[in-house]
Coordinates of C-alpha atoms and ligand atoms in Angstrom, one line a residue:
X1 CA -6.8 18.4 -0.8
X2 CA -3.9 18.0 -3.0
X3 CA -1.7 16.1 -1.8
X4 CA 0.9 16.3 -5.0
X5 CA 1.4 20.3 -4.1
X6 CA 1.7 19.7 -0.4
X7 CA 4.6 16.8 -1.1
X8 CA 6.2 18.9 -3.3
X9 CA 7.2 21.4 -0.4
X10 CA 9.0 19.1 2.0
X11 CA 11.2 18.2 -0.8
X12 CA 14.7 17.4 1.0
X13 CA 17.8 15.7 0.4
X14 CA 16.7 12.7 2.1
X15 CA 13.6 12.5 0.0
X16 CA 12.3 9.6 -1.2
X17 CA 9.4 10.1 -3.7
X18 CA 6.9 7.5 -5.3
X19 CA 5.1 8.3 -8.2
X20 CA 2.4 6.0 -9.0
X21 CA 0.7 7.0 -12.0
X22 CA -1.0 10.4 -11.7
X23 CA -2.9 9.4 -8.7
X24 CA -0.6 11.4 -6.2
X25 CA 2.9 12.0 -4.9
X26 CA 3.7 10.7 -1.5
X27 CA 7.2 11.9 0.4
X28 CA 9.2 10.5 2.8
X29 CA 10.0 14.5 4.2
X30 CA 12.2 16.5 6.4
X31 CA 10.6 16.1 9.6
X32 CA 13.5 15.3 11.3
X33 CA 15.5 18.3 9.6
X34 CA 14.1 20.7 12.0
X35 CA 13.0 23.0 9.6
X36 CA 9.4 21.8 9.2
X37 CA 7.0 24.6 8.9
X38 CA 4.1 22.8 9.5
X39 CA 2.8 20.0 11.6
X40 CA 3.3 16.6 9.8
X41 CA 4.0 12.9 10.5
X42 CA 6.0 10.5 7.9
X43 CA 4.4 7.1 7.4
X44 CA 5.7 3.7 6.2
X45 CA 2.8 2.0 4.5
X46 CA 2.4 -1.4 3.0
X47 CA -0.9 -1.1 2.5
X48 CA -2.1 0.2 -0.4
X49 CA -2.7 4.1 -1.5
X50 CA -6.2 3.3 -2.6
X51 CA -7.3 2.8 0.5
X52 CA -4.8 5.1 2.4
X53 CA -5.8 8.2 0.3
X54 CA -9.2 8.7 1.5
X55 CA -8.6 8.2 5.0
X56 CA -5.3 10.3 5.4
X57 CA -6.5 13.0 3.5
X58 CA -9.8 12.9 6.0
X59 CA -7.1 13.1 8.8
X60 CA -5.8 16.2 7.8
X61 CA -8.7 18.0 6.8
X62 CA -9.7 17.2 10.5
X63 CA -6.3 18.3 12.2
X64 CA -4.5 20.3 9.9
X65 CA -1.5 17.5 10.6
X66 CA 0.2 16.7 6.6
X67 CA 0.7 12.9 6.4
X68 CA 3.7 11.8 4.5
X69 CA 3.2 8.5 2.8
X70 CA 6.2 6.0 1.3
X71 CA 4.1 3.2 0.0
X72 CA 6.2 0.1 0.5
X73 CA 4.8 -3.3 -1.0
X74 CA 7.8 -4.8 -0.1
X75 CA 11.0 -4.3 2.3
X76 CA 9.9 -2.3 4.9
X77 CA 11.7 -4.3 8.1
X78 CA 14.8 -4.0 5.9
X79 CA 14.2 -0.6 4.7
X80 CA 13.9 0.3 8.5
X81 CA 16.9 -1.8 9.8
X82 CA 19.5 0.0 7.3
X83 CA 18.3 3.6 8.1
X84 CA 17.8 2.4 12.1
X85 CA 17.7 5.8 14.0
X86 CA 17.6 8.1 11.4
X87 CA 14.6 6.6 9.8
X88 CA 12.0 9.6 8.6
X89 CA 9.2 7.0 9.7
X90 CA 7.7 7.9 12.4
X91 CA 4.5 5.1 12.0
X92 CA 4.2 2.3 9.8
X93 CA 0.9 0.4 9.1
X94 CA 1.2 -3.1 8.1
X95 CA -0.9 -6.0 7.2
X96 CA -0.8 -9.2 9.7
X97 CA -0.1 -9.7 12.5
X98 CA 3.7 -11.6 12.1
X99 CA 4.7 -8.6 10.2
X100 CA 4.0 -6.0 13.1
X101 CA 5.3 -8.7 15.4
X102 CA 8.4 -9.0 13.1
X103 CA 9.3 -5.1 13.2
X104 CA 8.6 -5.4 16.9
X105 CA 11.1 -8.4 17.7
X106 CA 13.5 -6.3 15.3
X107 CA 13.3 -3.4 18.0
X108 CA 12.1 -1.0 16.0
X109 CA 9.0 0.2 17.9
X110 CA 8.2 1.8 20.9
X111 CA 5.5 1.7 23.3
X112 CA 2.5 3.8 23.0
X113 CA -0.3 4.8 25.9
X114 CA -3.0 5.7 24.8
X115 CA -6.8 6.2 26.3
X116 CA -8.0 6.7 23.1
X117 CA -6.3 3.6 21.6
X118 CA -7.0 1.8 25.0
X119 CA -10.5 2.1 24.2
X120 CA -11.2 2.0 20.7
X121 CA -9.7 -1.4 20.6
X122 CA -9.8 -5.1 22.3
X123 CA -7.3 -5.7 24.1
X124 CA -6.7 -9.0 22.0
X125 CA -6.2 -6.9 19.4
X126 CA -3.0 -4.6 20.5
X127 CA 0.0 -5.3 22.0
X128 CA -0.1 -5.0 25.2
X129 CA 2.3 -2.2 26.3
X130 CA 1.6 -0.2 22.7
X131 CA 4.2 -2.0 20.6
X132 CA 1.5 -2.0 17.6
X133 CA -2.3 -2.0 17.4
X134 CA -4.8 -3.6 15.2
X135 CA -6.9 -1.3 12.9
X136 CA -8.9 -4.1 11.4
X137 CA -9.6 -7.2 11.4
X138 CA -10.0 -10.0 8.7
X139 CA -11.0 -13.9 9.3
X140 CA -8.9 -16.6 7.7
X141 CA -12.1 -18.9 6.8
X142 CA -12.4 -21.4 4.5
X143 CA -13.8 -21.4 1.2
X144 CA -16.1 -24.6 0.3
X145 CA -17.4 -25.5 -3.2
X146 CA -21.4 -25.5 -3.1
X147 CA -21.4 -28.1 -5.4
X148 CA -18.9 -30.8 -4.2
X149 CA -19.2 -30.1 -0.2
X150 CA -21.8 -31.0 1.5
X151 CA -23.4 -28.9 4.1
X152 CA -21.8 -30.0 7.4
X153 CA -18.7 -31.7 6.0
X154 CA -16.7 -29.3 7.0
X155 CA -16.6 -26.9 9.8
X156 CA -13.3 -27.2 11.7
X157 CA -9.8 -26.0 10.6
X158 CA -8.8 -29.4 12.4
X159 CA -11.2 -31.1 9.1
X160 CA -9.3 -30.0 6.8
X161 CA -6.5 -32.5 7.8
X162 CA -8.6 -35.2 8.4
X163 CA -8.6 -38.5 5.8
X164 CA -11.8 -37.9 4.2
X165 CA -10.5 -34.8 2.3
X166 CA -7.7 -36.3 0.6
X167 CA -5.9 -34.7 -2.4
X168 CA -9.4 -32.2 -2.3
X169 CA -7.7 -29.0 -0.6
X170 CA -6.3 -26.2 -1.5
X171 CA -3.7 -23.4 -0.2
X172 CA -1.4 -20.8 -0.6
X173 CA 2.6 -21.9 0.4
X174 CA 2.6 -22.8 4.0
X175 CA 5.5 -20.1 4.6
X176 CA 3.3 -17.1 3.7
X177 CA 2.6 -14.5 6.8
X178 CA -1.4 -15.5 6.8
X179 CA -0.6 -19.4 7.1
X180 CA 2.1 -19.2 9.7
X181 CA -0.1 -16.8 11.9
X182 CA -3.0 -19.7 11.4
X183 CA -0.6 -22.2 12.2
X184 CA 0.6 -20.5 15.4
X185 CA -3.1 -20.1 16.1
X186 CA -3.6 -23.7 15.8
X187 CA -0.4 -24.1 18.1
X188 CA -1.9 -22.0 21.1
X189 CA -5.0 -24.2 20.5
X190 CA -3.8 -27.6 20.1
X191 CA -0.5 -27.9 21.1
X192 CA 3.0 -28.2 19.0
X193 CA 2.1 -31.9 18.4
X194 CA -1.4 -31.4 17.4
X195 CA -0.3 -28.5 15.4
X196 CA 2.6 -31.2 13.3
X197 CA -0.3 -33.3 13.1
X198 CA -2.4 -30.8 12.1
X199 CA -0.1 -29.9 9.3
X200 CA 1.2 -33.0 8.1
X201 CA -2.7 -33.5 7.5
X202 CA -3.3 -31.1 5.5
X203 CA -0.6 -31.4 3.0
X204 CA -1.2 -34.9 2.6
X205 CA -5.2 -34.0 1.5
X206 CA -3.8 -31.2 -0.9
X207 CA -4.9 -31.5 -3.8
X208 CA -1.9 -29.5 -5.6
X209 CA 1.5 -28.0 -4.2
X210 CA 1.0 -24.6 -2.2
X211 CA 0.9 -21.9 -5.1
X212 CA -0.7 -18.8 -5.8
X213 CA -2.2 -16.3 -3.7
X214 CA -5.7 -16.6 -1.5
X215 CA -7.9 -15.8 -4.6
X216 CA -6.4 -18.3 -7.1
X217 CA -7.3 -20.9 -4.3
X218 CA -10.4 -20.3 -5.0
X219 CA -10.3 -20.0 -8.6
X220 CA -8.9 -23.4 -8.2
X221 CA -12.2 -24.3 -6.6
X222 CA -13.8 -22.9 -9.4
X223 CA -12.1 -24.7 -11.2
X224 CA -12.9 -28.3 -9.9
X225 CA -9.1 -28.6 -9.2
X226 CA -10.4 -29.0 -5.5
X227 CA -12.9 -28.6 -3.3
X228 CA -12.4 -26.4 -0.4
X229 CA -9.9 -23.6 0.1
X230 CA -8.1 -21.3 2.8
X231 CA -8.4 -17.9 2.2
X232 CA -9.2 -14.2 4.1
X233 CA -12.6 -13.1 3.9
X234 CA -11.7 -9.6 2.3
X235 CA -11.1 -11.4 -0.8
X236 CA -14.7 -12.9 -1.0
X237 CA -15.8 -9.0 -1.4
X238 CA -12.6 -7.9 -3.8
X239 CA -13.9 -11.1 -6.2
X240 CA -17.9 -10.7 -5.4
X241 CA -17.8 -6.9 -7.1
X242 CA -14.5 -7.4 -9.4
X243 CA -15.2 -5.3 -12.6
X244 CA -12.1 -5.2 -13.9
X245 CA -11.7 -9.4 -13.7
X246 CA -15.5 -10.1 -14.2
X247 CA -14.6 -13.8 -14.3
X248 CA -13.4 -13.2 -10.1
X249 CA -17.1 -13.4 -9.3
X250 CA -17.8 -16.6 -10.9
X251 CA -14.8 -17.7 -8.4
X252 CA -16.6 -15.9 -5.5
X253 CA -20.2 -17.5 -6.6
X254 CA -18.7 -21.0 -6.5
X255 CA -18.1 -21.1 -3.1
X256 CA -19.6 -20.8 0.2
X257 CA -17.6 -19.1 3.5
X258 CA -17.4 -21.0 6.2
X259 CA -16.2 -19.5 9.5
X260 CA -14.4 -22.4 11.0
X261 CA -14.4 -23.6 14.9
X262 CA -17.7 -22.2 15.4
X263 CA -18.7 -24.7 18.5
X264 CA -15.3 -24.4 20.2
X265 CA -12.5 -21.7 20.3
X266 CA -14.1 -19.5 16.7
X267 CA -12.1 -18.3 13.3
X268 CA -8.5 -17.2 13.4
X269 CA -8.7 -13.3 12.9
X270 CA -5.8 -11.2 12.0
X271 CA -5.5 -7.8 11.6
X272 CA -3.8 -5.1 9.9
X273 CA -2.7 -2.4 12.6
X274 CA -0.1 0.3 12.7
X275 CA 3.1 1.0 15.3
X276 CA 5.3 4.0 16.3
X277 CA 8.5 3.5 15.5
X278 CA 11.6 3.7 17.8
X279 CA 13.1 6.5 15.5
X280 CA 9.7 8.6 15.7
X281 CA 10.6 12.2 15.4
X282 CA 7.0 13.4 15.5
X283 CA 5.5 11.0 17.9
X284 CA 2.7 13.2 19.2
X285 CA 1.7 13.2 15.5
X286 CA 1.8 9.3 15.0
X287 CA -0.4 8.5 17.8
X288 CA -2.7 11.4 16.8
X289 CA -3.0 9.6 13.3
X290 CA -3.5 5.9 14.8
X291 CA -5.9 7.4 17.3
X292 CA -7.9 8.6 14.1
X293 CA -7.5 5.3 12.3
X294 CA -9.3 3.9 15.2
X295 CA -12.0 6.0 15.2
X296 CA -15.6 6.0 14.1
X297 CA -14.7 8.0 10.9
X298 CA -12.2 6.1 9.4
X299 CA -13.6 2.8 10.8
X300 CA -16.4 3.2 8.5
X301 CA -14.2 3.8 5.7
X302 CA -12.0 1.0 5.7
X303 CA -15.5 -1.4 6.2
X304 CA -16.8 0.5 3.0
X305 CA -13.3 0.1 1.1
X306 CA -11.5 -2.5 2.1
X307 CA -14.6 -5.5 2.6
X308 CA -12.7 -6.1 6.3
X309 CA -14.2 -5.8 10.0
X310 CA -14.3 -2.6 11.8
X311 CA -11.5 -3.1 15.4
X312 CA -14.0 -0.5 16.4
X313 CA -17.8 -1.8 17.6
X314 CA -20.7 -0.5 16.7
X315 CA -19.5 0.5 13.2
X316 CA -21.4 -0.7 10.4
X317 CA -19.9 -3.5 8.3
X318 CA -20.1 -3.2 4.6
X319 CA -23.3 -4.8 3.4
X320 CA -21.9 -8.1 1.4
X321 CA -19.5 -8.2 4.5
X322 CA -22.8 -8.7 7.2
X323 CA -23.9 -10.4 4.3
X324 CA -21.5 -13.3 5.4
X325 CA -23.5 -13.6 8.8
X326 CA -21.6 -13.0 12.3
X327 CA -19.0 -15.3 13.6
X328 CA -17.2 -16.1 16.8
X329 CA -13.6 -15.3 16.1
X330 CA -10.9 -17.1 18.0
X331 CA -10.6 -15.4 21.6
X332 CA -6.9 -15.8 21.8
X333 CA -4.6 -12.6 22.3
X334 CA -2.7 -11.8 18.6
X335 CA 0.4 -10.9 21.2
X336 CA -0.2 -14.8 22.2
X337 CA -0.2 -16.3 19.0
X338 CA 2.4 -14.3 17.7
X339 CA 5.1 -15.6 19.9
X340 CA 4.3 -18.9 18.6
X341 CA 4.8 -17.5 14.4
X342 CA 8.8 -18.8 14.9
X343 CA 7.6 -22.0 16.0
X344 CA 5.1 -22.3 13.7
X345 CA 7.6 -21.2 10.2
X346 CA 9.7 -23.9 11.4
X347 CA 7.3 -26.4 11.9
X348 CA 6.0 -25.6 8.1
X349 CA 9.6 -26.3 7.3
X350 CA 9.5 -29.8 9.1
X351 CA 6.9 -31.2 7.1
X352 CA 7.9 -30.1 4.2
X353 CA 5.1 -28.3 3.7
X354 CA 5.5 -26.6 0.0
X355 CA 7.0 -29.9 -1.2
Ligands
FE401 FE1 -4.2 -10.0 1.7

């Protein structure tokens, strides 16, 4: 499959090509010229082309349908706004929940049915008329020193607000997309005023301002800046077999995962999922591909890739990821919490969180 050759016919005027490195070519293409001479679909992606590769090119080995990938790190709602109904994309796939949400809210998707979909995925993890749907899932858990916490001491996101962890926590700014979804989850839990309390709490036990990403919270760990951290579980795996930053295992052997909430409402889960946008010009094509997302197949390849959980049941996890034991994740509807991620920002803001 060479996917350099195949982007290099549905070179356009409208074409928008990233190189990155000698890896491979991906084209935003002509689909919507009405000159296409094959079947293909043109995909917004923010995540990244090592793990996209493998499972698009799968995709069209299987159909014959040629994926056409912009890989977008950043500015994808804007990217999307400005070209509105002329947009190429005719799917994106995103990570979190608040930025599917946010495209959604920005009236930029439509509705999908689906049986396939219907079926390959909870219901708590789609929208509910199609607006996006969750391709895998990820908890935010916390990450404990096994040297300064003891076993017990902490098991609740609610403990990590209470007094006894003062100036001993650690997290990324409170205005990030994976702390504002946890904070609207703790909103649909506890209320708006247990949810100011909540983070008031926190930021009075951290033990530095918010800085940094997931991993250098642990790193901080590590580094006996404090003692227990917020992070997503893929990272455990992306530090546990780190070759090319060796010292990213040390992080991951300092610290123990604890799935939070375990005797009452479970871990806040996220996902990354994908949407059809409004401008779709080869919808039949963008559900095909999310249908095969969801799938046995390609299930298994994210799990072995990407250290996250399978939407899907019965696919295996990766082996360090079952290595973490099960969990009960939070039952709430992502659609539900969601609603609450304005709320949430704004209360972040309130408390001053990042000051
Ligand atoms: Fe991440």
């Amino acid at each position: 499959m060479c996917m350099r050759a195949r982007s290099l016919t549905t070179m356009s005027n409208k074409l928008a090509v990233v190189a990155l490195g000698s890896l491979l070519w991906l084209s935003a293409g002509v689909a919507h010229s009405g000159s296409a001479l094959a079947e293909e679909v043109n995909l917004y992606s923010s995540r990244q082309p090592f793990l996209m590769k493998p499972l698009l090119s799968a995709f069209t080995a299987e159909t014959g349908v040629k994926v056409n990938m912009v890989y977008l790190k950043k500015g994808m709602l804007e990217r999307l706004k400005t070209e509105g109904r002329n947009s190429p994309a005719d799917l994106i796939l995103a990570a979190d929940i608040g930025n599917l949400h946010n495209h959604d809210a920005a009236g930029l998707l439509q509705p999908v049915a689906s049986t396939v979909l219907a079926h390959n995925i909870p219901a708590q993890y789609r929208h509910p008329k199609g607006h996006w749907f969750g391709l895998t899932v990820r908890a935010r858990v916390l990450y404990a020193s096994k040297t300064r916490v003891k076993a017990g001491e902490i098991s609740r996101y609610e403990d990590l607000a209470a007094p006894g962890l003062k100036g001993r926590v650690c997290i990324r700014s409170g205005k990030h997309v994976y702390n504002i979804s946890l904070l609207a989850s703790i909103i649909v839990a506890d209320g708006v005023d247990g949810a100011t309390n909540w983070a008031k709490g926190v930021k009075a036990n951290l033990a530095r301002k918010p800085q940094g990403n997931d991993r250098a919270q642990v790193k901080a760990v590590y580094q006996g800046e404090c003692d227990v951290a917020v992070g997503n579980t893929y990272y455990m795996g992306k530090m546990a077999t780190n070759e090319k930053d060796p010292v990213q295992k040390k992080w991951a052997q300092s610290v123990n995962i604890i799935f939070p909430n375990q005797a009452d409402r479970g871990a806040h889960v996220n996902i990354s999922g994908a949407a059809v946008t409004k401008s779709a010009k080869n919808k039949a094509n963008a559900v095909r591909l999310i249908e095969y997302l969801s799938g046995d197949a390609a299930q298994k390849i994210y799990a072995e890739r990407n250290f996250e959980y399978p939407v899907k049941s019965g696919v295996a996890l990766h082996p360090l990821v079952a290595s973490w034991g099960t969990f009960k994740a939070d039952g709430a509807y992502l659609s539900k919490i969601a609603q609450e991620r304005t709320r949430a920002s704004k209360l972040m803001d309130q408390v001053l969180f990042n000051n």
